[in-house]
Structures are given as C-alpha cells and as structure tokens.
Amino acid sequence: MIAELLTVRFPTHELASAGAYSNARRAHHSDAAQIAAVYDRWARQQNGPLTRVGAAFPAGSNILNRPGFQVTVVDRADGSIGGYAIWRCPSNFGIDSVLEIDEFVADDRESVFTLAAALGSFSAVAPIAQLRTSGMDVVRLILQSSQWELSQSVPYMLAVLDPQVLGHLTFPSDMSLALSYSVAGVQNCLEINSGAGVCTQAEASSGRVLTHGGLALTLAGAQSSANLRSLDFLSGGDVNSDLQWDALFCRRQVHIRDHF
C-alpha cells in the first residue's frame, strides 16, 4: 500500500470564508484542454497521480461529461484557467444535504481560494461538503476549524514489475550521482546526470536490498528509508546514503486520484 483515497466531510460554510469568487464560472466544453493541463501540472508536482492517457482514459474522454456533475473553473488575468472543481449539488435540500466535491485542483493561492469560495456559496442548500482527496490536501489548510471527518478510506496498492523502473523518473536538474541497489537478487545501478536517470543491471553490489514492497514505496516516495528499514523492506548498504535516496524520492507530496 502506498497511499489512501479518502472521502472526508466538513462544514460547507468553511469554504465560504475563503473570500470572493468573481473569477469563477461554470466550465464550457471549449475549456476541456485547459482543465486537463491544470491536472497535468498538478500531477507532475506530486508523487502518485496517474497521467490521464492510455486505455483507462480513451481519446475524447472528458471530465465535463460526468453524469450529474458540474465543473467550475477559475479564470486568471492572462486568460488561462488556474483551477477547477468537479461537484454535484443534492436534489433535496436540508440540514443533512451534501455537496459532493469529486475533484479540486488548482495551481496557485488565488485559484484555491476562489474555487473554495465558489463552492462555499452552496452552504445554505448543502451544509455538508464531501471531498474526494488523498494525503494532506490544500483544502484542509484553508479551513478555519479542525472539522475534517473521515468517512471512507480506500487503500491504494502498487506492484512494481520492473526493478529498473526508478530510471524512468525525473530528478532535480542540478543532481548527478550513482546509486546501486538489488531487488530479488538482481543488482541494479541508478545513474542520474543533470536530472535524467538511467537504470541498468550492475555487477557490483552496494549491499542495499529492497523487497518488492520496498521498491514500490520508494518509487511512490511514500516512506523514508528509515521507515523502510524498520519493517525490513530495506536492508544493508550504507545507512549514510539514505539521505540521498530520501532527497531523490521523498521530495514531493503523495497523492492519488485514479485507479488502474
């Protein structure tokens, strides 16, 4: 398990306190490409989110076509879209009515607060907001109280079939080094030059051994080397090199939105 897909609840009026939402509007079908670009930018800045291409996301699939859901976007001064939220209002209004927020993604502070305020405007008809999220969502950081009730948690599992998958990642452009490790008895060397990684089989061993679970958690950046060692997902090697591994793989927040 590398993460959890969460459903949380909190008072909708907490979002309304974010301020004005004059730059928010309902999305049009012509916004689809820009909305996808917002997601892509956000996903590249996290550990875990999937790219929305391939068999699970066929050409022509569009979040604007989700039955029953609406999409709100934030327009920026330069004409670009800075964030979006996918939501659904209840058909029956009352003290137990729920505003479902299926996805909330934004590039910057202004877009986060504008989206929050737009969604908070439904507090009179849907006092409870329900958000589908993961990890430490930025939405929680802008709420004025500690009310954040977990209503569902779905474990997200990851199995890595290629022990040399670490070479497909991108790294900080100013980083160049070589790290070796083994998985299931196969020695591997990860070489990073100016941010580009290449992983090949190696003859020499550093003694650093990852289990398959340890490799998945390393790839996802979900646990530090110290935590992996505490459960024997990682053993051997130079403990002093753990800081290098953590700097490479644990530098971003872990989030998920889709299953595959």
mmCIF file of C-alpha atoms in Angstrom:
data_model
loop_
_atom_site.group_PDB
_atom_site.id
_atom_site.type_symbol
_atom_site.label_atom_id
_atom_site.label_comp_id
_atom_site.label_asym_id
_atom_site.label_seq_id
_atom_site.Cartn_x
_atom_site.Cartn_y
_atom_site.Cartn_z
ATOM 1 C CA MET A 1 0.000 0.000 0.000
ATOM 2 C CA ILE A 2 1.406 3.388 -0.990
ATOM 3 C CA ALA A 3 -1.494 5.738 -0.220
ATOM 4 C CA GLU A 4 -5.188 6.011 0.567
ATOM 5 C CA LEU A 5 -8.019 7.515 -1.445
ATOM 6 C CA LEU A 6 -10.058 9.424 1.119
ATOM 7 C CA THR A 7 -13.572 10.759 1.387
ATOM 8 C CA VAL A 8 -13.830 13.490 4.018
ATOM 9 C CA ARG A 9 -16.618 15.745 5.269
ATOM 10 C CA PHE A 10 -16.604 19.232 6.752
ATOM 11 C CA PRO A 11 -18.996 22.220 7.008
ATOM 12 C CA THR A 12 -19.536 23.850 3.617
ATOM 13 C CA HIS A 13 -19.554 27.323 5.164
ATOM 14 C CA GLU A 14 -15.869 26.847 5.997
ATOM 15 C CA LEU A 15 -15.182 27.214 2.267
ATOM 16 C CA ALA A 16 -17.266 30.384 2.023
ATOM 17 C CA SER A 17 -14.848 32.188 4.342
ATOM 18 C CA ALA A 18 -12.171 31.990 1.625
ATOM 19 C CA GLY A 19 -13.391 35.266 0.109
ATOM 20 C CA ALA A 20 -14.777 36.387 -3.255
ATOM 21 C CA TYR A 21 -15.291 34.263 -6.343
ATOM 22 C CA SER A 22 -15.909 36.750 -9.138
ATOM 23 C CA ASN A 23 -13.333 34.984 -11.343
ATOM 24 C CA ALA A 24 -15.094 31.607 -11.039
ATOM 25 C CA ARG A 25 -17.552 30.361 -13.663
ATOM 26 C CA ARG A 26 -19.121 27.188 -14.995
ATOM 27 C CA ALA A 27 -16.898 25.392 -17.464
ATOM 28 C CA HIS A 28 -17.634 25.100 -21.180
ATOM 29 C CA HIS A 29 -16.640 22.211 -23.438
ATOM 30 C CA SER A 30 -14.056 24.523 -25.001
ATOM 31 C CA ASP A 31 -12.259 24.554 -21.620
ATOM 32 C CA ALA A 32 -11.502 20.812 -21.684
ATOM 33 C CA ALA A 33 -7.884 21.124 -22.850
ATOM 34 C CA GLN A 34 -7.034 23.798 -20.275
ATOM 35 C CA ILE A 35 -8.676 21.807 -17.480
ATOM 36 C CA ALA A 36 -6.610 18.767 -18.471
ATOM 37 C CA ALA A 37 -3.489 20.970 -18.434
ATOM 38 C CA VAL A 38 -4.252 22.097 -14.856
ATOM 39 C CA TYR A 39 -4.444 18.458 -13.779
ATOM 40 C CA ASP A 40 -1.216 17.596 -15.625
ATOM 41 C CA ARG A 41 0.681 20.445 -13.942
ATOM 42 C CA TRP A 42 -0.611 19.429 -10.525
ATOM 43 C CA ALA A 43 0.140 15.727 -11.098
ATOM 44 C CA ARG A 44 3.756 16.420 -12.098
ATOM 45 C CA GLN A 45 4.289 18.223 -8.795
ATOM 46 C CA GLN A 46 3.150 15.240 -6.685
ATOM 47 C CA ASN A 47 4.138 11.612 -6.201
ATOM 48 C CA GLY A 48 1.457 9.140 -7.229
ATOM 49 C CA PRO A 49 -1.114 10.683 -9.609
ATOM 50 C CA LEU A 50 -1.587 8.911 -12.913
ATOM 51 C CA THR A 51 -1.271 10.525 -16.319
ATOM 52 C CA ARG A 52 -4.730 10.673 -17.847
ATOM 53 C CA VAL A 53 -3.867 8.994 -21.123
ATOM 54 C CA GLY A 54 -3.995 5.378 -22.282
ATOM 55 C CA ALA A 55 -6.634 2.674 -22.135
ATOM 56 C CA ALA A 56 -8.225 3.927 -18.917
ATOM 57 C CA PHE A 57 -8.651 7.385 -20.439
ATOM 58 C CA PRO A 58 -9.632 6.891 -24.089
ATOM 59 C CA ALA A 59 -9.335 9.736 -26.557
ATOM 60 C CA GLY A 60 -12.335 12.001 -26.285
ATOM 61 C CA SER A 61 -12.986 11.232 -22.603
ATOM 62 C CA ASN A 62 -13.844 14.456 -20.857
ATOM 63 C CA ILE A 63 -14.489 15.283 -17.203
ATOM 64 C CA LEU A 64 -17.170 17.685 -18.423
ATOM 65 C CA ASN A 65 -19.223 14.657 -19.459
ATOM 66 C CA ARG A 66 -19.546 13.096 -15.995
ATOM 67 C CA PRO A 67 -23.280 12.451 -15.490
ATOM 68 C CA GLY A 68 -24.818 14.632 -12.797
ATOM 69 C CA PHE A 69 -21.664 16.631 -12.074
ATOM 70 C CA GLN A 70 -20.861 20.268 -12.780
ATOM 71 C CA VAL A 71 -17.414 21.808 -13.288
ATOM 72 C CA THR A 72 -16.363 25.236 -12.031
ATOM 73 C CA VAL A 73 -13.167 26.885 -13.289
ATOM 74 C CA VAL A 74 -11.138 29.928 -12.279
ATOM 75 C CA ASP A 75 -10.115 32.430 -14.952
ATOM 76 C CA ARG A 76 -6.778 34.169 -14.499
ATOM 77 C CA ALA A 77 -5.860 37.625 -15.769
ATOM 78 C CA ASP A 78 -3.832 36.188 -18.652
ATOM 79 C CA GLY A 79 -6.830 34.236 -19.942
ATOM 80 C CA SER A 80 -5.669 30.846 -18.691
ATOM 81 C CA ILE A 81 -7.525 28.586 -16.265
ATOM 82 C CA GLY A 82 -5.875 28.344 -12.853
ATOM 83 C CA GLY A 83 -8.012 25.655 -11.259
ATOM 84 C CA TYR A 84 -11.186 23.605 -11.439
ATOM 85 C CA ALA A 85 -13.592 21.728 -9.218
ATOM 86 C CA ILE A 86 -15.939 18.895 -10.148
ATOM 87 C CA TRP A 87 -19.016 18.894 -7.926
ATOM 88 C CA ARG A 88 -22.625 17.833 -7.526
ATOM 89 C CA CYS A 89 -25.364 19.518 -5.501
ATOM 90 C CA PRO A 90 -28.050 17.423 -3.820
ATOM 91 C CA SER A 91 -31.537 17.249 -5.302
ATOM 92 C CA ASN A 92 -33.108 17.586 -1.853
ATOM 93 C CA PHE A 93 -32.098 20.445 0.419
ATOM 94 C CA GLY A 94 -31.918 20.188 4.209
ATOM 95 C CA ILE A 95 -29.597 20.129 7.201
ATOM 96 C CA ASP A 96 -28.167 16.787 6.057
ATOM 97 C CA SER A 97 -27.726 17.746 2.401
ATOM 98 C CA VAL A 98 -24.263 17.089 0.988
ATOM 99 C CA LEU A 99 -22.262 18.976 -1.618
ATOM 100 C CA GLU A 100 -20.123 16.311 -3.326
ATOM 101 C CA ILE A 101 -16.724 17.597 -4.494
ATOM 102 C CA ASP A 102 -15.243 14.886 -6.660
ATOM 103 C CA GLU A 103 -12.071 16.769 -7.566
ATOM 104 C CA PHE A 104 -10.480 20.048 -6.520
ATOM 105 C CA VAL A 105 -7.268 21.032 -8.326
ATOM 106 C CA ALA A 106 -5.657 24.464 -8.518
ATOM 107 C CA ASP A 107 -2.328 25.999 -9.493
ATOM 108 C CA ASP A 108 -1.984 28.867 -7.043
ATOM 109 C CA ARG A 109 -3.316 30.563 -3.921
ATOM 110 C CA GLU A 110 -5.799 32.794 -5.737
ATOM 111 C CA SER A 111 -7.276 29.850 -7.635
ATOM 112 C CA VAL A 112 -7.527 27.730 -4.473
ATOM 113 C CA PHE A 113 -9.355 30.454 -2.542
ATOM 114 C CA THR A 114 -11.606 31.402 -5.466
ATOM 115 C CA LEU A 115 -12.719 27.801 -6.015
ATOM 116 C CA ALA A 116 -13.287 27.340 -2.292
ATOM 117 C CA ALA A 117 -15.424 30.479 -2.071
ATOM 118 C CA ALA A 118 -17.476 29.445 -5.116
ATOM 119 C CA LEU A 119 -18.212 26.042 -3.593
ATOM 120 C CA GLY A 120 -18.844 27.598 -0.189
ATOM 121 C CA SER A 121 -21.674 29.645 -1.690
ATOM 122 C CA PHE A 122 -23.776 26.452 -1.617
ATOM 123 C CA SER A 123 -23.664 26.273 2.181
ATOM 124 C CA ALA A 124 -27.287 27.406 2.542
ATOM 125 C CA VAL A 125 -28.604 24.473 0.478
ATOM 126 C CA ALA A 126 -25.884 21.889 1.260
ATOM 127 C CA PRO A 127 -24.443 22.436 4.762
ATOM 128 C CA ILE A 128 -22.081 19.452 4.472
ATOM 129 C CA ALA A 129 -19.215 19.332 1.977
ATOM 130 C CA GLN A 130 -17.841 15.934 0.968
ATOM 131 C CA LEU A 131 -14.444 15.909 -0.713
ATOM 132 C CA ARG A 132 -12.704 13.072 -2.518
ATOM 133 C CA THR A 133 -8.992 13.503 -1.852
ATOM 134 C CA SER A 134 -5.760 11.996 -0.504
ATOM 135 C CA GLY A 135 -2.868 12.956 1.711
ATOM 136 C CA MET A 136 -2.707 16.452 3.190
ATOM 137 C CA ASP A 137 -4.994 18.299 0.791
ATOM 138 C CA VAL A 138 -4.512 22.063 0.480
ATOM 139 C CA VAL A 139 -8.248 22.445 1.136
ATOM 140 C CA ARG A 140 -7.705 21.368 4.717
ATOM 141 C CA LEU A 141 -5.067 24.054 5.175
ATOM 142 C CA ILE A 142 -7.543 26.853 4.420
ATOM 143 C CA LEU A 143 -10.357 25.671 6.703
ATOM 144 C CA GLN A 144 -10.905 27.769 9.805
ATOM 145 C CA SER A 145 -11.600 24.851 12.160
ATOM 146 C CA SER A 146 -10.418 21.291 12.759
ATOM 147 C CA GLN A 147 -13.632 19.733 11.434
ATOM 148 C CA TRP A 148 -12.430 17.196 8.874
ATOM 149 C CA GLU A 149 -14.316 13.922 9.298
ATOM 150 C CA LEU A 150 -13.041 10.837 7.510
ATOM 151 C CA SER A 151 -15.991 8.906 6.102
ATOM 152 C CA GLN A 152 -14.163 6.455 3.809
ATOM 153 C CA SER A 153 -10.616 5.275 3.211
ATOM 154 C CA VAL A 154 -9.667 3.073 0.249
ATOM 155 C CA PRO A 155 -6.113 1.607 0.226
ATOM 156 C CA TYR A 156 -4.150 2.159 -2.961
ATOM 157 C CA MET A 157 -1.881 -0.753 -3.812
ATOM 158 C CA LEU A 158 1.060 -0.708 -6.206
ATOM 159 C CA ALA A 159 3.075 -3.655 -7.525
ATOM 160 C CA VAL A 160 6.249 -2.853 -9.475
ATOM 161 C CA LEU A 161 7.127 -5.428 -12.134
ATOM 162 C CA ASP A 162 10.305 -3.784 -13.461
ATOM 163 C CA PRO A 163 13.104 -3.485 -10.844
ATOM 164 C CA GLN A 164 14.755 -0.821 -13.014
ATOM 165 C CA VAL A 165 11.675 1.431 -13.069
ATOM 166 C CA LEU A 166 13.461 4.067 -10.981
ATOM 167 C CA GLY A 167 15.384 5.092 -14.079
ATOM 168 C CA HIS A 168 12.185 6.344 -15.738
ATOM 169 C CA LEU A 169 11.637 9.095 -13.186
ATOM 170 C CA THR A 170 12.730 12.710 -13.449
ATOM 171 C CA PHE A 171 15.026 14.246 -10.853
ATOM 172 C CA PRO A 172 16.270 17.729 -9.897
ATOM 173 C CA SER A 173 18.251 19.158 -12.822
ATOM 174 C CA ASP A 174 21.261 20.006 -10.659
ATOM 175 C CA MET A 175 21.642 16.470 -9.313
ATOM 176 C CA SER A 176 24.189 13.953 -10.625
ATOM 177 C CA LEU A 177 25.089 10.760 -8.769
ATOM 178 C CA ALA A 178 25.028 6.969 -8.951
ATOM 179 C CA LEU A 179 23.177 4.682 -6.547
ATOM 180 C CA SER A 180 23.041 0.897 -6.551
ATOM 181 C CA TYR A 181 20.518 -1.498 -5.058
ATOM 182 C CA SER A 182 19.195 -5.010 -5.537
ATOM 183 C CA VAL A 183 15.698 -6.464 -5.800
ATOM 184 C CA ALA A 184 15.062 -10.225 -5.754
ATOM 185 C CA GLY A 185 18.769 -10.907 -6.172
ATOM 186 C CA VAL A 186 19.190 -8.667 -9.228
ATOM 187 C CA GLN A 187 21.779 -5.886 -8.868
ATOM 188 C CA ASN A 188 20.861 -2.509 -10.350
ATOM 189 C CA CYS A 189 22.622 0.809 -10.754
ATOM 190 C CA LEU A 190 20.690 4.077 -10.999
ATOM 191 C CA GLU A 191 22.766 6.800 -12.659
ATOM 192 C CA ILE A 192 21.479 10.367 -12.603
ATOM 193 C CA ASN A 193 23.045 13.065 -14.748
ATOM 194 C CA SER A 194 21.613 16.598 -14.789
ATOM 195 C CA GLY A 195 18.217 15.304 -13.714
ATOM 196 C CA ALA A 196 17.957 12.438 -16.207
ATOM 197 C CA GLY A 197 18.006 8.899 -14.834
ATOM 198 C CA VAL A 198 19.161 5.631 -16.379
ATOM 199 C CA CYS A 199 18.927 2.319 -14.554
ATOM 200 C CA THR A 200 20.792 -0.800 -15.670
ATOM 201 C CA GLN A 201 21.843 -4.129 -14.244
ATOM 202 C CA ALA A 202 25.108 -3.974 -12.339
ATOM 203 C CA GLU A 203 27.765 -6.490 -11.419
ATOM 204 C CA ALA A 204 28.926 -4.936 -8.161
ATOM 205 C CA SER A 205 26.620 -4.661 -5.165
ATOM 206 C CA SER A 206 26.363 -1.882 -2.582
ATOM 207 C CA GLY A 207 24.582 -4.255 -0.226
ATOM 208 C CA ARG A 208 21.396 -2.166 -0.342
ATOM 209 C CA VAL A 209 18.495 -4.601 -0.716
ATOM 210 C CA LEU A 210 14.877 -3.648 -1.375
ATOM 211 C CA THR A 211 11.934 -6.024 -1.194
ATOM 212 C CA HIS A 212 9.268 -5.676 -3.877
ATOM 213 C CA GLY A 213 7.186 -3.740 -1.366
ATOM 214 C CA GLY A 214 10.158 -1.532 -0.542
ATOM 215 C CA LEU A 215 10.680 -0.799 -4.225
ATOM 216 C CA ALA A 216 7.020 0.212 -4.644
ATOM 217 C CA LEU A 217 7.164 2.522 -1.629
ATOM 218 C CA THR A 218 10.442 4.034 -2.862
ATOM 219 C CA LEU A 219 9.018 4.631 -6.337
ATOM 220 C CA ALA A 220 5.949 6.299 -4.838
ATOM 221 C CA GLY A 221 8.012 8.358 -2.397
ATOM 222 C CA ALA A 222 5.597 7.246 0.294
ATOM 223 C CA GLN A 223 8.063 6.269 3.043
ATOM 224 C CA SER A 224 11.518 7.318 4.137
ATOM 225 C CA SER A 225 14.451 4.929 4.128
ATOM 226 C CA ALA A 226 14.347 4.842 7.935
ATOM 227 C CA ASN A 227 10.738 3.644 7.894
ATOM 228 C CA LEU A 228 11.502 1.056 5.216
ATOM 229 C CA ARG A 229 14.355 -0.266 7.341
ATOM 230 C CA SER A 230 12.100 -0.503 10.405
ATOM 231 C CA LEU A 231 9.962 -3.101 8.580
ATOM 232 C CA ASP A 232 12.812 -4.831 6.708
ATOM 233 C CA PHE A 233 11.544 -3.527 3.378
ATOM 234 C CA LEU A 234 15.081 -2.173 3.101
ATOM 235 C CA SER A 235 18.252 -3.712 4.488
ATOM 236 C CA GLY A 236 22.007 -3.454 4.109
ATOM 237 C CA GLY A 237 24.016 -0.831 2.327
ATOM 238 C CA ASP A 238 25.432 2.388 3.695
ATOM 239 C CA VAL A 239 22.923 3.984 6.065
ATOM 240 C CA ASN A 240 24.550 7.357 5.355
ATOM 241 C CA SER A 241 23.308 7.122 1.749
ATOM 242 C CA ASP A 242 19.697 7.012 2.973
ATOM 243 C CA LEU A 243 19.628 10.811 2.926
ATOM 244 C CA GLN A 244 20.450 10.801 -0.784
ATOM 245 C CA TRP A 245 17.677 8.317 -1.504
ATOM 246 C CA ASP A 246 15.183 10.329 0.533
ATOM 247 C CA ALA A 247 16.194 13.564 -1.204
ATOM 248 C CA LEU A 248 15.502 11.896 -4.562
ATOM 249 C CA PHE A 249 12.261 10.086 -3.857
ATOM 250 C CA CYS A 250 10.556 11.752 -0.860
ATOM 251 C CA ARG A 251 10.700 15.356 -2.020
ATOM 252 C CA ARG A 252 7.033 15.704 -3.054
ATOM 253 C CA GLN A 253 3.608 15.093 -1.510
ATOM 254 C CA VAL A 254 1.986 11.709 -2.141
ATOM 255 C CA HIS A 255 -1.462 11.982 -3.748
ATOM 256 C CA ILE A 256 -3.743 9.803 -5.845
ATOM 257 C CA ARG A 257 -6.960 10.412 -7.766
ATOM 258 C CA ASP A 258 -7.425 7.473 -10.161
ATOM 259 C CA HIS A 259 -7.162 3.685 -10.022
ATOM 260 C CA PHE A 260 -5.752 1.458 -12.741
#
